[in-house]
Coordinates of C-alpha atoms in Angstrom, one line a residue:
X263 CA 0.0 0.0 0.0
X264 CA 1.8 3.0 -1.0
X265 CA 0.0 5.6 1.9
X266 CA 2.2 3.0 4.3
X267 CA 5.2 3.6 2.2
X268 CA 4.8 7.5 2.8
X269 CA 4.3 7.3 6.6
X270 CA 7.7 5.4 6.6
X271 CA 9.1 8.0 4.9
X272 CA 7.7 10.4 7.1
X273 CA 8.5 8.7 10.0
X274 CA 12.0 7.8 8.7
X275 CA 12.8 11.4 7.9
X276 CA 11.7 12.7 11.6
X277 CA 14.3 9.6 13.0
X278 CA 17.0 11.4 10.2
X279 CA 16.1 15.0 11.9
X280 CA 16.9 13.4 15.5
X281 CA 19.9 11.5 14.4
X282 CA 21.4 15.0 12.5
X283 CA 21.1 16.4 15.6
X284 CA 22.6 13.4 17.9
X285 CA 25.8 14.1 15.0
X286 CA 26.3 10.2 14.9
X287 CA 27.3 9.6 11.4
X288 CA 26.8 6.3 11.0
X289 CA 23.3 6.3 12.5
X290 CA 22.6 9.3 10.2
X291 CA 23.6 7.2 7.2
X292 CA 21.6 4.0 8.8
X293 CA 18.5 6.2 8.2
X294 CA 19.6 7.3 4.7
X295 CA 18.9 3.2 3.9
X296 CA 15.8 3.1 5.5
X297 CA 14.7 5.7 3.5
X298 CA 16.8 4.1 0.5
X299 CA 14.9 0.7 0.7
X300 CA 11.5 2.4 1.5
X301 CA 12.1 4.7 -1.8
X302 CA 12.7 1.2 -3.8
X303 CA 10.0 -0.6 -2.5
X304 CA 7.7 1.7 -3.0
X305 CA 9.0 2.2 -6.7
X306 CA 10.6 5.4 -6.6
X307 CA 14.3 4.1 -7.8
X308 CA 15.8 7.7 -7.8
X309 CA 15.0 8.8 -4.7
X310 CA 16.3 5.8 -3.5
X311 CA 19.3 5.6 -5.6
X312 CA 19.9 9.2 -3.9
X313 CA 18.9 8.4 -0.3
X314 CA 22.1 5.5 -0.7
X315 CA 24.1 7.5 -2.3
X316 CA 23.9 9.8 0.6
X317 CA 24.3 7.3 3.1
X318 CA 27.7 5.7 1.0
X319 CA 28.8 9.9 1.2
X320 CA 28.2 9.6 5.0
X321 CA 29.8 6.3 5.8
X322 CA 32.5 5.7 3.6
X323 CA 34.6 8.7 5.5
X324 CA 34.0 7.0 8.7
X325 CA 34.4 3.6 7.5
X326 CA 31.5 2.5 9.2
X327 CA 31.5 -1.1 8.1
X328 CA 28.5 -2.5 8.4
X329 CA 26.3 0.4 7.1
X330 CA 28.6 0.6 4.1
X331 CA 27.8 -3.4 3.4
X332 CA 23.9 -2.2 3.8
X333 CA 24.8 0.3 1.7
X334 CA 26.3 -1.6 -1.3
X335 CA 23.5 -4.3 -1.4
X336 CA 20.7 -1.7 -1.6
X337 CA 22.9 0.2 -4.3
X338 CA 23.1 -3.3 -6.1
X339 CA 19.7 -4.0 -5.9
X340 CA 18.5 -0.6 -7.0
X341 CA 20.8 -0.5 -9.8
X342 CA 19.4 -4.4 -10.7
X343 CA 16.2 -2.5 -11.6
X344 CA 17.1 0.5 -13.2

């Protein structure tokens, strides 16, 4: 149901507002794949594509490990449908 698919995303982007403000990159780019995955589920490949991309600009300088591996397998699957 897409209405579920935009409360996620508004819920999501309140949880990205409280995270910016916490200043934990990582967790900030954790939320950049929830919204990544919500975007491609919901059939909206280029906000997704940028919501990951955003999160791989956030984690890669940190080398947060395991949200760059998220990262990379929602990249691969968006870019499996595009």
């Amino acid at each position: 149901n897409m209405a579920d698919y935009a409360t996620a995303s508004t819920y999501y982007k309140k949880a990205l507002q409280l995270r910016e403000k916490q200043g934990n990159r990582a967790e900030v780019a954790e939320v950049y794949n929830y919204l990544a995955v919500n975007d491609y589920l919901s059939g909206n490949n280029l906000k997704a594509l940028e919501a990951a991309e955003e999160a791989l600009a956030l984690a890669k300088p940190i080398d947060s490990k395991q949200v760059l591996q998220e990262t990379y397998k929602i990249l691969s699957d968006i870019n499996q449908r595009i």
